[in-house]
Structures are given as C-alpha cells and as structure tokens.
XYZ file of C-alpha atoms in Angstrom:
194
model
C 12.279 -5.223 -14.939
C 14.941 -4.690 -12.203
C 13.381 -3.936 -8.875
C 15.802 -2.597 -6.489
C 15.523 -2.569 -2.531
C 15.842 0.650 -0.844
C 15.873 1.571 2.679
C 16.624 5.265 2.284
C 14.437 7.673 0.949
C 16.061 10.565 -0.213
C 18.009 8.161 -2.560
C 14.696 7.709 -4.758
C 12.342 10.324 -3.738
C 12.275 12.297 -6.798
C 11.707 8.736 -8.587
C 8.696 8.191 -6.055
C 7.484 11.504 -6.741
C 7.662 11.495 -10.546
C 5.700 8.296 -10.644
C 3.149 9.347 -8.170
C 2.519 12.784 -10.462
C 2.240 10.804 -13.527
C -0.267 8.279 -11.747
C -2.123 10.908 -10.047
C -1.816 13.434 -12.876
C -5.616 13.761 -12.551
C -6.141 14.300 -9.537
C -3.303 16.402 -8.442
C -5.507 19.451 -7.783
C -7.520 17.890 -4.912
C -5.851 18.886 -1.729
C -5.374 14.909 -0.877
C -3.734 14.263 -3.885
C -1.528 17.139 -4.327
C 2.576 16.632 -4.678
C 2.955 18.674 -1.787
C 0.270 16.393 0.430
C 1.764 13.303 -1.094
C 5.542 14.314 -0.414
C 4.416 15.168 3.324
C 3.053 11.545 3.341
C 6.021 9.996 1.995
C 8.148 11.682 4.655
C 6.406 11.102 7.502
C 6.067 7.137 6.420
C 9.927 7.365 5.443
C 10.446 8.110 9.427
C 8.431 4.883 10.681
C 9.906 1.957 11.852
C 10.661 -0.622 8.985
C 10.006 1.547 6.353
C 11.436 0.172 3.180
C 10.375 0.870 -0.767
C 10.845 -1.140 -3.926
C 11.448 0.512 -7.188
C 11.320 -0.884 -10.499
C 13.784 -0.127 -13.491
C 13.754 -0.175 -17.135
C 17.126 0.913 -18.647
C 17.368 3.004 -15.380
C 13.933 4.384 -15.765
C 11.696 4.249 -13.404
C 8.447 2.855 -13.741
C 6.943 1.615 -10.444
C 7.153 1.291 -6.802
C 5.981 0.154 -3.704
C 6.649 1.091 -0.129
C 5.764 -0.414 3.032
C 6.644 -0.006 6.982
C 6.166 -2.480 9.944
C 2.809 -1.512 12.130
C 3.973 -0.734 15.757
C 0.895 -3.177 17.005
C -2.876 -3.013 17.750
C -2.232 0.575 19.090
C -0.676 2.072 15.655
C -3.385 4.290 13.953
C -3.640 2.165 10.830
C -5.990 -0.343 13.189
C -7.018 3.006 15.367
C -9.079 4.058 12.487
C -9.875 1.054 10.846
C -14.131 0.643 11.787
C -15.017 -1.784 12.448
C -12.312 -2.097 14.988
C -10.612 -5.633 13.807
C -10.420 -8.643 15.704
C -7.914 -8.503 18.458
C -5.758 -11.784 15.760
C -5.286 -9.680 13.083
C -4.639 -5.752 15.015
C -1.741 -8.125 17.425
C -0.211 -10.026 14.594
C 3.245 -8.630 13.464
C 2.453 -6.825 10.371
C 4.135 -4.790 7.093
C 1.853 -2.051 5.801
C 2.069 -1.517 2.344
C 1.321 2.398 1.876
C 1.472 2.997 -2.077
C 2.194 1.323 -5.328
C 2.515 2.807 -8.230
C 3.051 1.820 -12.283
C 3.409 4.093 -14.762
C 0.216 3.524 -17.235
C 2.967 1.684 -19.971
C 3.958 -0.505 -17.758
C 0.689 -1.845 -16.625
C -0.759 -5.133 -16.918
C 2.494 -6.791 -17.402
C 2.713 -8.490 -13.232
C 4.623 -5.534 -12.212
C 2.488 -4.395 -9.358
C 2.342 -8.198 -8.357
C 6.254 -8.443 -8.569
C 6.681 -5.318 -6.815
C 4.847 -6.596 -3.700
C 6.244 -10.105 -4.220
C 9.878 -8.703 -3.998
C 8.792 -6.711 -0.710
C 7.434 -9.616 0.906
C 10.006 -12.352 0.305
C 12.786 -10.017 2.792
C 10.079 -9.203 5.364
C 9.919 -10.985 8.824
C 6.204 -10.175 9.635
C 3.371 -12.558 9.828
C 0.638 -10.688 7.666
C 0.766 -7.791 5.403
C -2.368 -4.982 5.345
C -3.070 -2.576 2.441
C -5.792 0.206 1.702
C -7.521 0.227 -1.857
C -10.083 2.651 -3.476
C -13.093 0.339 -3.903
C -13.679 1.718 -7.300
C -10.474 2.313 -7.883
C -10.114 1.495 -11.892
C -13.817 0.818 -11.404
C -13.037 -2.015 -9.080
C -10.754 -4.045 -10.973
C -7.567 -2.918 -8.068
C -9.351 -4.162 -5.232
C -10.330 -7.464 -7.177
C -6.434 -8.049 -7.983
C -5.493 -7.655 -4.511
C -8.344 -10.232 -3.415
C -6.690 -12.387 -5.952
C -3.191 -11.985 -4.244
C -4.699 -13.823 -1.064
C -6.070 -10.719 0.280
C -9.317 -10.350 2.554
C -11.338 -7.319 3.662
C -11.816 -6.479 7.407
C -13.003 -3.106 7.182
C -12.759 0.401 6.040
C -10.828 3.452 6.597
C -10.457 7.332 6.146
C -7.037 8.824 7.352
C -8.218 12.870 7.207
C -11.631 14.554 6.246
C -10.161 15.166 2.813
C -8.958 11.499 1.801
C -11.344 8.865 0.503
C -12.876 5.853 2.603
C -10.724 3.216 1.707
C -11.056 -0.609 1.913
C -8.512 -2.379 4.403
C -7.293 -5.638 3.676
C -5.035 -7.922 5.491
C -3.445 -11.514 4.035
C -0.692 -13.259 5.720
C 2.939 -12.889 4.754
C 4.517 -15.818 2.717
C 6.232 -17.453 5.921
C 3.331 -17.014 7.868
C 1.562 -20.547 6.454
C 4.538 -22.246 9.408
C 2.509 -20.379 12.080
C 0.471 -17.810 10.688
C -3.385 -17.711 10.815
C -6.187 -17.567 8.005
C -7.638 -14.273 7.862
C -11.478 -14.460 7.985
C -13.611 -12.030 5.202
C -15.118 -9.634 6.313
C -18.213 -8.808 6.470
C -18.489 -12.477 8.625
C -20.874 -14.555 6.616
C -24.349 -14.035 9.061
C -23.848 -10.284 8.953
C -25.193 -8.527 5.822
C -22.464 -6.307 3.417
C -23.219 -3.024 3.978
C-alpha cells in the first residue's frame, strides 16, 4: 500500500468518487447515497477549514481513502446536532473530523482502513479526533473496530431527514496523551443504554 497525502481535492476526486460508487454500489439509488448527493458532500467538506484526504495505492490504483477536516469548535454543526448535546470537554477540545473511509471490498481486512486513519492522524495538530458509524453497519462489526481503535461513543446523530442516525464517537489524537483528556463512554455508567 502507498497512501498519499492530499490537500486538494480536485486532484483525486474522481478516485474518491470511484471508490465511494463501488462501496456504495448498493445503495446508490437512495437519495442519501446517490453520486450526485455524495459529490455535493465531498465539495462542501473539501471547502472547510483543514480539510485533508488520504488515498491509498496499489500499482497506482486506488483502493481506499479517508478524509477528514478540523471542527471550527463547540459551535460547528457536527456537535450542533449531536443529542445528547456532549459535554462542554469534548465539543471545546481542538478536534479533526473524519467524514468517510472507504476500501474497495478486495482490499478489506488487510489494516488498510486502520492505516488510512493512522497516516491521517500522525500529521494532525488536534487533540481528539470524532467519527460517525452506522451501528449496524456490516452488522456491527465497523463500529466494534473503531471502539477497538480507542474510540468511545457520546451520542448519536442525523445530518438531513434522508440520512441514517449515526453513532458519534470521539478518541483523542495520538499527541493528545501529553495533555489530552480520557474520553468518558457514553451512555455514563448509572444511566441505562437506550
């Protein structure tokens, strides 16, 4: 694998794209999940602050990505929507978003997804790093890996009517064990899971 860094996104979109259709290729006729809704996405994330992707390579194929921007603080909509609203710690700490990842079917269960994200991470200054997962995405088994990677829940989320409720989940960025905090799981331990 050769992941490469890129900060511009017309230099890989139709690379983004093709992988998403592949990924998605059952889906793509739900109005969330259509190339159309997804490349509207991808621009709009392309023109917030920080936004940088990581693409992997085989023989100058490619295979997977990821792609992340830098939350403008508790105000930015990703904690505006996120219910329950999070604990003023984690909404105020300095944090990179990742917004997809993708890898082609062949290339699955090989670490790429893990050194996608571990690439991304080791040139990012933030403290913590948030994603959204599909519970039962691959029938939970996506949301279990990213548990494994350190991550914790701390709520839910639903960007537009048509897009699923998705899990959010917040760890903190390698540097941040010289200053960081722990992120507590959510739901607290006296509270019920829903």
């Amino acid at each position: 694998m050769s992941p490469v860094r890129i900060w511009d996104v017309e230099s890989v979109w139709d690379d983004l794209v093709g992988i998403y259709k592949e990924c998605w290729a059952h889906k793509l006729h739900l109005p969330h999940y259509a190339p159309e809704a997804f490349g509207e996405r991808l621009r709009r994330h392309a023109g917030e602050p920080g936004w940088e992707a990581v693409v992997a390579y085989d023989s100058g194929e490619p295979f997977g990505y990821l792609y992340a921007n830098r939350l403008t603080g508790a105000d930015d909509r990703w904690w505006g929507r996120t219910r329950p609203e999070p604990e003023p710690g984690i909404a105020s700490a300095s944090t990179v978003t990742v917004k997809e990842m993708m890898v082609r079917q062949q290339w699955r269960g090989q670490g790429t997804a893990c050194q996608l994200h571990d690439v991304l991470l080791a040139g990012r200054p933030e403290t913590q790093v948030s994603l959204m997962v599909k519970p039962l995405n691959q029938d939970g088994r996506v949301q279990a890996l990213y548990a494994s990677w350190g991550y914790a829940v701390v709520g839910t989320a639903q960007s537009s009517p048509e897009a699923p409720v998705l899990t959010v989940m917040v760890r903190p960025a390698p540097g941040a064990a010289r200053g960081g905090r722990r992120v507590a799981p959510f739901p607290p331990a006296d509270l019920p899971a829903a």
